[in-house]
CSV table of C-alpha atoms in Angstrom, one decimal:
chain,number,residue,atom,x,y,z
A,1,UNK,CA,-55.5,-88.2,37.6
A,2,UNK,CA,-55.5,-84.5,37.7
A,3,UNK,CA,-59.0,-83.1,38.5
A,4,UNK,CA,-58.1,-79.4,39.2
A,5,UNK,CA,-58.7,-76.4,37.1
A,6,UNK,CA,-55.6,-76.4,34.8
A,7,UNK,CA,-54.4,-73.1,33.6
A,8,UNK,CA,-51.0,-71.9,32.1
A,9,UNK,CA,-50.0,-68.3,32.7
A,10,UNK,CA,-47.4,-66.5,30.4
A,11,UNK,CA,-45.8,-63.4,31.5
A,12,UNK,CA,-44.0,-61.6,34.4
A,13,UNK,CA,-47.0,-61.7,37.0
A,14,UNK,CA,-46.6,-65.3,38.2
A,15,UNK,CA,-46.6,-64.1,41.8
A,16,UNK,CA,-49.8,-62.2,41.6
A,17,UNK,CA,-51.6,-64.9,39.7
A,18,UNK,CA,-50.6,-67.5,42.2
A,19,UNK,CA,-52.2,-65.3,44.9
A,20,UNK,CA,-55.2,-64.8,43.0
A,21,UNK,CA,-55.3,-68.5,42.5
A,22,UNK,CA,-54.9,-69.3,45.9
A,23,UNK,CA,-57.4,-72.1,45.9
A,24,UNK,CA,-57.1,-76.0,46.2
A,25,UNK,CA,-58.9,-76.7,43.1
A,26,UNK,CA,-56.6,-74.3,40.8
A,27,UNK,CA,-53.5,-75.7,39.3
A,28,UNK,CA,-51.3,-72.9,37.8
A,29,UNK,CA,-48.3,-73.4,35.6
A,30,UNK,CA,-46.3,-70.4,34.5
A,31,UNK,CA,-43.9,-69.6,31.6
A,32,UNK,CA,-42.1,-66.1,30.9
A,33,UNK,CA,-41.9,-66.3,27.2
A,34,UNK,CA,-43.4,-68.0,24.1
A,35,UNK,CA,-40.8,-70.6,23.7
A,36,UNK,CA,-41.1,-71.8,27.4
A,37,UNK,CA,-45.0,-71.8,26.9
A,38,UNK,CA,-44.8,-74.1,23.7
A,39,UNK,CA,-42.5,-76.4,25.5
A,40,UNK,CA,-45.0,-76.8,28.4
A,41,UNK,CA,-47.8,-77.3,26.1
A,42,UNK,CA,-46.2,-80.2,24.4
A,43,UNK,CA,-45.2,-81.8,27.7
A,44,UNK,CA,-48.3,-81.1,29.8
A,45,UNK,CA,-51.2,-82.2,27.8
A,46,UNK,CA,-53.7,-81.6,30.7
A,47,UNK,CA,-53.5,-77.7,30.1
A,48,UNK,CA,-56.6,-76.4,28.4
A,49,UNK,CA,-56.6,-72.8,29.3
A,50,UNK,CA,-53.8,-70.1,28.8
A,51,UNK,CA,-53.7,-66.6,30.2
A,52,UNK,CA,-51.1,-64.5,28.5
A,53,UNK,CA,-49.8,-60.9,28.8
A,54,UNK,CA,-49.7,-59.1,25.3
A,55,UNK,CA,-46.2,-57.7,26.0
A,56,UNK,CA,-43.9,-60.9,26.2
A,57,UNK,CA,-40.1,-61.0,26.1
A,58,UNK,CA,-39.2,-60.8,22.6
A,59,UNK,CA,-42.7,-61.3,21.2
A,60,UNK,CA,-46.4,-60.6,22.0
A,61,UNK,CA,-49.2,-62.7,23.2
A,62,UNK,CA,-50.9,-62.6,19.9
A,63,UNK,CA,-47.7,-64.0,18.5
A,64,UNK,CA,-47.9,-66.9,21.0
A,65,UNK,CA,-51.4,-67.6,20.1
A,66,UNK,CA,-50.5,-67.9,16.3
A,67,UNK,CA,-47.8,-70.3,17.1
A,68,UNK,CA,-50.2,-72.5,19.2
A,69,UNK,CA,-52.6,-72.6,16.2
A,70,UNK,CA,-49.8,-73.5,13.9
A,71,UNK,CA,-48.4,-76.3,16.4
A,72,UNK,CA,-49.8,-79.8,16.2
A,73,UNK,CA,-50.9,-80.0,19.9
A,74,UNK,CA,-53.8,-82.3,18.9
A,75,UNK,CA,-56.1,-80.4,21.3
A,76,UNK,CA,-58.2,-77.4,21.7
A,77,UNK,CA,-56.9,-74.7,24.0
A,78,UNK,CA,-58.7,-71.5,25.3
A,79,UNK,CA,-56.8,-68.3,25.2
A,80,UNK,CA,-57.2,-65.0,27.3
A,81,UNK,CA,-55.2,-62.0,26.3
A,82,UNK,CA,-54.1,-59.2,29.0
A,83,UNK,CA,-52.9,-55.7,28.1
A,84,UNK,CA,-51.8,-52.8,30.1
A,85,UNK,CA,-54.0,-50.4,28.4
A,86,UNK,CA,-57.0,-50.9,26.2
A,87,UNK,CA,-55.9,-50.9,22.5
A,88,UNK,CA,-58.7,-50.8,19.9
A,89,UNK,CA,-56.8,-52.5,17.2
A,90,UNK,CA,-55.3,-55.2,19.4
A,91,UNK,CA,-58.8,-55.8,20.8
A,92,UNK,CA,-60.4,-56.2,17.3
A,93,UNK,CA,-57.5,-58.4,16.0
A,94,UNK,CA,-57.7,-60.7,19.1
A,95,UNK,CA,-61.3,-61.5,18.4
A,96,UNK,CA,-60.9,-61.8,14.8
A,97,UNK,CA,-58.2,-64.2,15.2
A,98,UNK,CA,-60.4,-66.3,17.7
A,99,UNK,CA,-58.9,-65.4,21.1
A,100,UNK,CA,-61.6,-66.3,23.6
A,101,UNK,CA,-61.3,-63.0,25.7
A,102,UNK,CA,-59.4,-59.8,26.2
A,103,UNK,CA,-58.9,-58.0,29.5
A,104,UNK,CA,-57.2,-54.7,30.6
A,105,UNK,CA,-55.1,-55.1,33.6
A,106,UNK,CA,-55.7,-52.4,36.2
A,107,UNK,CA,-59.5,-52.0,35.3
A,108,UNK,CA,-60.1,-55.7,35.9
A,109,UNK,CA,-59.5,-57.6,39.0
A,110,UNK,CA,-57.3,-60.8,38.7
A,111,UNK,CA,-59.9,-62.9,40.4
A,112,UNK,CA,-62.1,-61.9,37.5
A,113,UNK,CA,-59.6,-63.2,35.0
A,114,UNK,CA,-59.0,-66.4,37.0
A,115,UNK,CA,-62.9,-66.8,37.1
A,116,UNK,CA,-63.2,-66.7,33.3
A,117,UNK,CA,-60.3,-69.1,33.0
A,118,UNK,CA,-62.0,-71.6,35.3
A,119,UNK,CA,-65.2,-71.1,33.2
A,120,UNK,CA,-63.4,-71.9,30.1
A,121,UNK,CA,-61.9,-74.9,31.6
A,122,UNK,CA,-65.4,-76.1,32.6
A,123,UNK,CA,-66.5,-75.6,29.1
A,124,UNK,CA,-63.8,-78.0,27.9
A,125,UNK,CA,-64.9,-80.6,30.3
A,126,UNK,CA,-68.5,-80.3,29.2
A,127,UNK,CA,-67.4,-80.5,25.6
A,128,UNK,CA,-65.4,-83.7,26.3
A,129,UNK,CA,-68.3,-85.2,28.0
A,130,UNK,CA,-70.8,-84.1,25.4
A,131,UNK,CA,-68.7,-85.7,22.7
A,132,UNK,CA,-68.6,-89.0,24.7
A,133,UNK,CA,-72.2,-88.8,25.1
A,134,UNK,CA,-72.8,-88.1,21.3
A,135,UNK,CA,-71.0,-91.2,20.3
A,136,UNK,CA,-73.5,-93.3,22.3
A,137,UNK,CA,-76.7,-91.4,21.4
A,138,UNK,CA,-76.8,-89.4,18.0
A,139,UNK,CA,-80.0,-87.4,18.9
A,140,UNK,CA,-81.2,-84.0,18.2
A,141,UNK,CA,-80.8,-84.4,14.4
A,142,UNK,CA,-83.4,-82.8,12.3
A,143,UNK,CA,-85.2,-85.5,10.2
A,144,UNK,CA,-84.7,-85.2,6.4
A,145,UNK,CA,-88.5,-85.3,6.1
A,146,UNK,CA,-88.8,-82.0,7.9
A,147,UNK,CA,-86.3,-80.2,5.7
A,148,UNK,CA,-87.8,-81.6,2.5
A,149,UNK,CA,-91.2,-80.3,3.8
A,150,UNK,CA,-89.9,-77.0,4.6
A,151,UNK,CA,-88.5,-76.5,1.1
A,152,UNK,CA,-91.5,-77.5,-0.8
A,153,UNK,CA,-93.9,-75.6,1.6
A,154,UNK,CA,-91.7,-72.4,1.5
A,155,UNK,CA,-91.2,-72.6,-2.2
A,156,UNK,CA,-95.0,-72.9,-3.0
A,157,UNK,CA,-96.0,-70.3,-0.4
A,158,UNK,CA,-93.6,-67.7,-1.9
A,159,UNK,CA,-94.7,-68.3,-5.4
A,160,UNK,CA,-98.5,-68.0,-4.4
A,161,UNK,CA,-98.0,-65.1,-2.3
A,162,UNK,CA,-95.6,-63.1,-4.7
A,163,UNK,CA,-98.5,-60.5,-5.7
A,164,UNK,CA,-99.4,-59.8,-1.9
A,165,UNK,CA,-95.7,-59.4,-1.1
A,166,UNK,CA,-95.2,-56.7,-3.9
A,167,UNK,CA,-98.4,-54.9,-2.6
A,168,UNK,CA,-97.1,-54.8,0.9
A,169,UNK,CA,-93.7,-53.7,-0.1
A,170,UNK,CA,-95.1,-50.8,-1.9
A,171,UNK,CA,-97.4,-49.7,1.0
A,172,UNK,CA,-94.5,-49.6,3.5
A,173,UNK,CA,-92.5,-47.5,1.1
A,174,UNK,CA,-95.3,-45.1,0.5
A,175,UNK,CA,-96.0,-44.7,4.2
A,176,UNK,CA,-92.6,-44.1,5.7
A,177,UNK,CA,-89.0,-43.8,4.4
A,178,UNK,CA,-86.5,-46.5,4.8
A,179,UNK,CA,-86.2,-50.1,3.7
A,180,UNK,CA,-89.2,-52.2,3.3
A,181,UNK,CA,-87.6,-55.2,5.1
A,182,UNK,CA,-85.9,-55.5,8.4
A,183,UNK,CA,-82.7,-57.5,9.1
A,184,UNK,CA,-81.7,-58.4,12.5
A,185,UNK,CA,-79.5,-61.1,14.2
A,186,UNK,CA,-81.5,-63.9,15.7
A,187,UNK,CA,-80.4,-67.2,17.7
A,188,UNK,CA,-81.8,-70.6,17.0
A,189,UNK,CA,-79.6,-73.6,16.7
A,190,UNK,CA,-77.2,-71.0,15.3
A,191,UNK,CA,-77.0,-67.3,14.8
A,192,UNK,CA,-78.4,-65.9,11.5
A,193,UNK,CA,-79.7,-62.8,9.8
A,194,UNK,CA,-83.6,-62.8,10.3
A,195,UNK,CA,-85.9,-61.2,7.7
A,196,UNK,CA,-89.1,-59.3,8.2
A,197,UNK,CA,-91.2,-56.6,6.8
A,198,UNK,CA,-90.6,-53.4,8.3
A,199,UNK,CA,-93.5,-52.5,10.6
A,200,UNK,CA,-91.9,-49.7,12.7
A,201,UNK,CA,-90.6,-46.1,11.8
A,202,UNK,CA,-87.0,-46.0,10.9
A,203,UNK,CA,-84.8,-45.5,14.0
A,204,UNK,CA,-87.2,-47.1,16.4
A,205,UNK,CA,-84.5,-49.3,18.0
A,206,UNK,CA,-83.3,-46.2,19.9
A,207,UNK,CA,-86.7,-46.2,21.8
A,208,UNK,CA,-86.4,-49.9,22.9
A,209,UNK,CA,-84.6,-49.5,26.1
A,210,UNK,CA,-87.1,-46.9,27.4
A,211,UNK,CA,-90.0,-49.0,26.2
A,212,UNK,CA,-88.6,-52.1,27.7
A,213,UNK,CA,-88.7,-50.8,31.1
A,214,UNK,CA,-92.2,-49.1,30.9
A,215,UNK,CA,-94.2,-51.3,28.8
A,216,UNK,CA,-92.5,-54.8,28.7
A,217,UNK,CA,-95.1,-57.5,29.5
A,218,UNK,CA,-92.5,-59.8,30.9
A,219,UNK,CA,-90.7,-57.5,33.2
A,220,UNK,CA,-91.4,-56.9,36.8
A,221,UNK,CA,-91.8,-53.7,38.6
A,222,UNK,CA,-88.3,-53.7,40.3
A,223,UNK,CA,-86.0,-50.7,39.7
A,224,UNK,CA,-82.9,-51.4,37.5
A,225,UNK,CA,-79.9,-49.3,36.3
A,226,UNK,CA,-81.0,-46.8,33.7
A,227,UNK,CA,-79.9,-48.3,30.4
A,228,UNK,CA,-79.2,-44.8,28.8
A,229,UNK,CA,-77.1,-43.7,31.6
A,230,UNK,CA,-73.2,-43.4,31.0
A,231,UNK,CA,-70.6,-45.3,32.7
A,232,UNK,CA,-69.6,-43.7,36.0
A,233,UNK,CA,-66.0,-45.0,35.5
A,234,UNK,CA,-65.5,-43.9,32.0
A,235,UNK,CA,-67.0,-40.3,32.7
A,236,UNK,CA,-64.0,-39.8,35.0
A,237,UNK,CA,-61.4,-40.7,32.3
A,238,UNK,CA,-59.8,-38.5,29.6
A,239,UNK,CA,-61.8,-37.9,26.5
A,240,UNK,CA,-61.7,-41.1,24.1
A,241,UNK,CA,-60.6,-43.5,26.8
A,242,UNK,CA,-62.6,-46.1,28.4
A,243,UNK,CA,-62.3,-48.3,31.7
A,244,UNK,CA,-62.6,-51.4,29.8
A,245,UNK,CA,-62.8,-52.7,26.1
A,246,UNK,CA,-65.7,-51.4,24.0
A,247,UNK,CA,-68.7,-53.6,23.1
A,248,UNK,CA,-71.5,-52.6,20.6
A,249,UNK,CA,-74.9,-52.5,21.9
A,250,UNK,CA,-77.1,-51.9,18.8
A,251,UNK,CA,-75.8,-48.9,17.2
A,252,UNK,CA,-74.1,-47.5,20.5
A,253,UNK,CA,-70.6,-48.2,21.9
A,254,UNK,CA,-70.6,-49.2,25.4
A,255,UNK,CA,-67.8,-50.3,27.7
A,256,UNK,CA,-67.5,-54.0,28.9
A,257,UNK,CA,-67.9,-53.1,32.7
A,258,UNK,CA,-71.0,-51.1,32.1
A,259,UNK,CA,-72.5,-53.8,29.7
A,260,UNK,CA,-72.1,-56.4,32.5
A,261,UNK,CA,-73.5,-53.9,35.1
A,262,UNK,CA,-76.6,-53.5,33.0
A,263,UNK,CA,-76.9,-57.2,32.2
A,264,UNK,CA,-77.1,-58.0,35.8
A,265,UNK,CA,-79.6,-55.4,36.4
A,266,UNK,CA,-82.0,-56.9,33.6
A,267,UNK,CA,-81.3,-60.3,34.9
A,268,UNK,CA,-82.3,-59.2,38.4
A,269,UNK,CA,-85.3,-57.7,37.0
A,270,UNK,CA,-86.1,-61.2,35.5
A,271,UNK,CA,-87.1,-60.0,31.9
A,272,UNK,CA,-85.6,-62.7,29.7
A,273,UNK,CA,-88.0,-61.8,26.9
A,274,UNK,CA,-89.2,-58.4,25.7
A,275,UNK,CA,-92.8,-57.9,24.5
A,276,UNK,CA,-94.2,-54.3,24.1
A,277,UNK,CA,-97.9,-53.8,24.3
A,278,UNK,CA,-99.4,-51.2,22.0
A,279,UNK,CA,-95.9,-50.3,20.9
A,280,UNK,CA,-96.0,-46.6,19.7
A,281,UNK,CA,-93.3,-47.2,17.2
A,282,UNK,CA,-95.5,-49.2,14.8
A,283,UNK,CA,-96.7,-47.5,11.7
A,284,UNK,CA,-100.4,-48.0,10.4
A,285,UNK,CA,-99.4,-50.4,7.7
A,286,UNK,CA,-97.0,-52.1,10.3
A,287,UNK,CA,-100.0,-52.6,12.6
A,288,UNK,CA,-102.1,-54.2,9.8
A,289,UNK,CA,-99.4,-56.6,8.7
A,290,UNK,CA,-98.6,-57.4,12.2
A,291,UNK,CA,-102.1,-58.2,13.2
A,292,UNK,CA,-102.4,-60.5,10.2
A,293,UNK,CA,-98.8,-61.8,10.6
A,294,UNK,CA,-97.8,-60.7,7.0
A,295,UNK,CA,-94.8,-59.1,8.5
A,296,UNK,CA,-93.4,-62.7,9.1
A,297,UNK,CA,-93.7,-63.9,5.4
A,298,UNK,CA,-90.1,-62.9,4.5
A,299,UNK,CA,-89.0,-65.6,7.0
A,300,UNK,CA,-89.9,-68.1,4.2
A,301,UNK,CA,-86.7,-67.0,2.7
A,302,UNK,CA,-85.0,-67.9,6.0
A,303,UNK,CA,-86.6,-71.4,5.6
A,304,UNK,CA,-85.3,-71.8,2.0
A,305,UNK,CA,-81.8,-70.9,3.2
A,306,UNK,CA,-81.9,-73.3,6.1
A,307,UNK,CA,-81.8,-71.0,9.0
A,308,UNK,CA,-85.3,-71.8,10.1
A,309,UNK,CA,-88.1,-74.2,9.7
A,310,UNK,CA,-91.8,-73.7,9.2
A,311,UNK,CA,-92.5,-75.2,12.6
A,312,UNK,CA,-90.0,-74.8,15.5
A,313,UNK,CA,-89.3,-72.4,18.4
A,314,UNK,CA,-89.0,-68.8,17.7
A,315,UNK,CA,-85.6,-67.5,17.3
A,316,UNK,CA,-84.5,-64.9,20.0
A,317,UNK,CA,-82.8,-61.8,19.7
A,318,UNK,CA,-79.1,-62.0,21.1
A,319,UNK,CA,-79.8,-59.9,24.1
A,320,UNK,CA,-82.7,-62.5,25.0
A,321,UNK,CA,-80.7,-65.7,23.9
A,322,UNK,CA,-77.7,-64.9,26.3
A,323,UNK,CA,-79.9,-64.8,29.3
A,324,UNK,CA,-81.1,-68.4,28.7
A,325,UNK,CA,-77.7,-70.0,29.9
A,326,UNK,CA,-78.9,-72.6,32.4
A,327,UNK,CA,-79.0,-76.2,31.1
A,328,UNK,CA,-82.8,-76.7,31.5
A,329,UNK,CA,-83.5,-73.3,29.9
A,330,UNK,CA,-81.1,-73.6,26.9
A,331,UNK,CA,-82.8,-76.9,26.0
A,332,UNK,CA,-85.3,-75.0,23.9
A,333,UNK,CA,-82.5,-74.2,21.5
A,334,UNK,CA,-82.2,-77.9,20.6
A,335,UNK,CA,-85.3,-77.5,18.2
A,336,UNK,CA,-84.9,-75.5,15.0
A,337,UNK,CA,-85.9,-72.1,14.9
A,338,UNK,CA,-89.5,-71.9,13.2
A,339,UNK,CA,-92.0,-69.3,11.8
A,340,UNK,CA,-94.7,-70.8,14.0
A,341,UNK,CA,-94.6,-73.2,17.0
A,342,UNK,CA,-96.3,-74.7,19.9
A,343,UNK,CA,-96.4,-71.6,22.1
A,344,UNK,CA,-97.7,-69.5,19.3
A,345,UNK,CA,-100.7,-71.5,18.6
A,346,UNK,CA,-101.3,-72.3,22.2
A,347,UNK,CA,-101.4,-68.8,23.7
A,348,UNK,CA,-101.0,-66.1,20.9
A,349,UNK,CA,-104.1,-64.2,19.9
A,350,UNK,CA,-106.1,-65.3,23.0
A,351,UNK,CA,-106.1,-61.8,24.5
A,352,UNK,CA,-104.2,-62.8,27.6
A,353,UNK,CA,-100.5,-62.2,28.7
A,354,UNK,CA,-98.0,-65.1,28.6
A,355,UNK,CA,-95.7,-65.6,31.4
A,356,UNK,CA,-92.1,-66.2,30.5
A,357,UNK,CA,-92.2,-69.6,32.3
A,358,UNK,CA,-95.0,-70.6,30.1
A,359,UNK,CA,-93.3,-69.7,27.0
A,360,UNK,CA,-90.1,-71.6,27.9
A,361,UNK,CA,-92.0,-74.5,29.0
A,362,UNK,CA,-93.7,-74.9,25.7
A,363,UNK,CA,-90.6,-74.4,23.8
A,364,UNK,CA,-88.8,-77.2,25.7
A,365,UNK,CA,-91.8,-79.4,25.2
A,366,UNK,CA,-91.4,-79.1,21.3
A,367,UNK,CA,-87.6,-79.6,21.7
A,368,UNK,CA,-88.1,-82.8,23.6
A,369,UNK,CA,-89.7,-84.3,20.5
A,370,UNK,CA,-86.1,-84.3,18.8
A,371,UNK,CA,-84.3,-85.5,21.9
A,372,UNK,CA,-86.8,-88.5,22.4
A,373,UNK,CA,-87.2,-89.5,18.9
A,374,UNK,CA,-91.0,-88.6,18.9
A,375,UNK,CA,-91.1,-86.0,16.1
A,376,UNK,CA,-93.5,-86.7,13.4
A,377,UNK,CA,-94.4,-84.6,10.3
A,378,UNK,CA,-97.9,-84.9,11.1
A,379,UNK,CA,-97.5,-83.1,14.3
A,380,UNK,CA,-96.0,-80.2,12.4
A,381,UNK,CA,-98.9,-80.1,9.9
A,382,UNK,CA,-101.3,-79.9,12.8
A,383,UNK,CA,-99.5,-77.1,14.4
A,384,UNK,CA,-99.5,-75.2,11.1
A,385,UNK,CA,-103.4,-75.8,10.8
A,386,UNK,CA,-103.7,-74.5,14.3
A,387,UNK,CA,-101.7,-71.4,13.4
A,388,UNK,CA,-104.3,-70.3,10.9
A,389,UNK,CA,-106.9,-68.9,13.3
A,390,UNK,CA,-104.3,-67.3,15.5
A,391,UNK,CA,-103.0,-65.4,12.6
A,392,UNK,CA,-105.7,-62.7,13.1
A,393,UNK,CA,-104.7,-61.3,16.4
A,394,UNK,CA,-106.1,-58.2,18.1
A,395,UNK,CA,-102.8,-57.0,19.9
A,396,UNK,CA,-99.9,-55.5,18.1
A,397,UNK,CA,-97.0,-57.3,20.0
């Protein structure tokens, strides 16, 4: 039985990749063109990860990916595409098709590409083990009673609160220009559009990086790379060229190399969550609706859509969720995203700061109810009742 990392490389750099994969636990199979690669995949069913050059003899790596998707190989295969120079159209097309990753040769070390291939292979192994485990134990399902309760509760609440919602929308619009609502991507059991009343001035997202360093309650005092600083590698290149593929960080473009440098700095600073005390971006109306938690009311629409539940773990921004990658930390995502939850009623509004560890511990505690089959609707109702005195809070975070 083969227990090595199993990788197929397609292109003309076999020798370079063999040298980069000079490890006992890596099995590299190579092909020079699309036809050879397809034949190898049909014969060697243990291959789960493919690294392919974009420029192949007679075709392209994208063409090979399409052929693999069309072929009845009866298995899932991860695909990494390599190109000599960064091409924005190829980059976008790759990810729109479902290619797992895209690297630019020359600006990326081959060992880094191999490391990503090994990671994808490990993910395949975890998926297989998870599928086997799921057949034995079908847990983590959200009870239908919880979903019915969410729909009834959210519908009645929206109907009763509709006059208040109209007044708040008018007040927000009169104080500052811009939309009365705020939409952002959040991560719960899935990624979704998260709705809130706008409580900040328009364009406040641009100040988040500076405030996160100066006022984040969860951050330590260690120095990190300035997030607004330009990539030193890109600054040495000709105009409109980058050292690695471009990513989007909020409304700004940032190269992949510099993004990972910043990410490593943030992780070193141990600030998974961002919580700003006395945030200067908040408007007067925004301060009031935050103190009374009225800004959260549009999330009732998220509940009706099935994105969230009334009670659950708070959905996280993508930049926070991506840092909770360890198994014991990611357990908090097994519970549904919620408007209120255990950590909110336990510590919110008490005037003290909450540590990152306390928050994760409480999130996991609630998620464990679904894993262990101990969930009860009455427990959710008690959390809702405990939320009421926590709604009127003195801080604006």
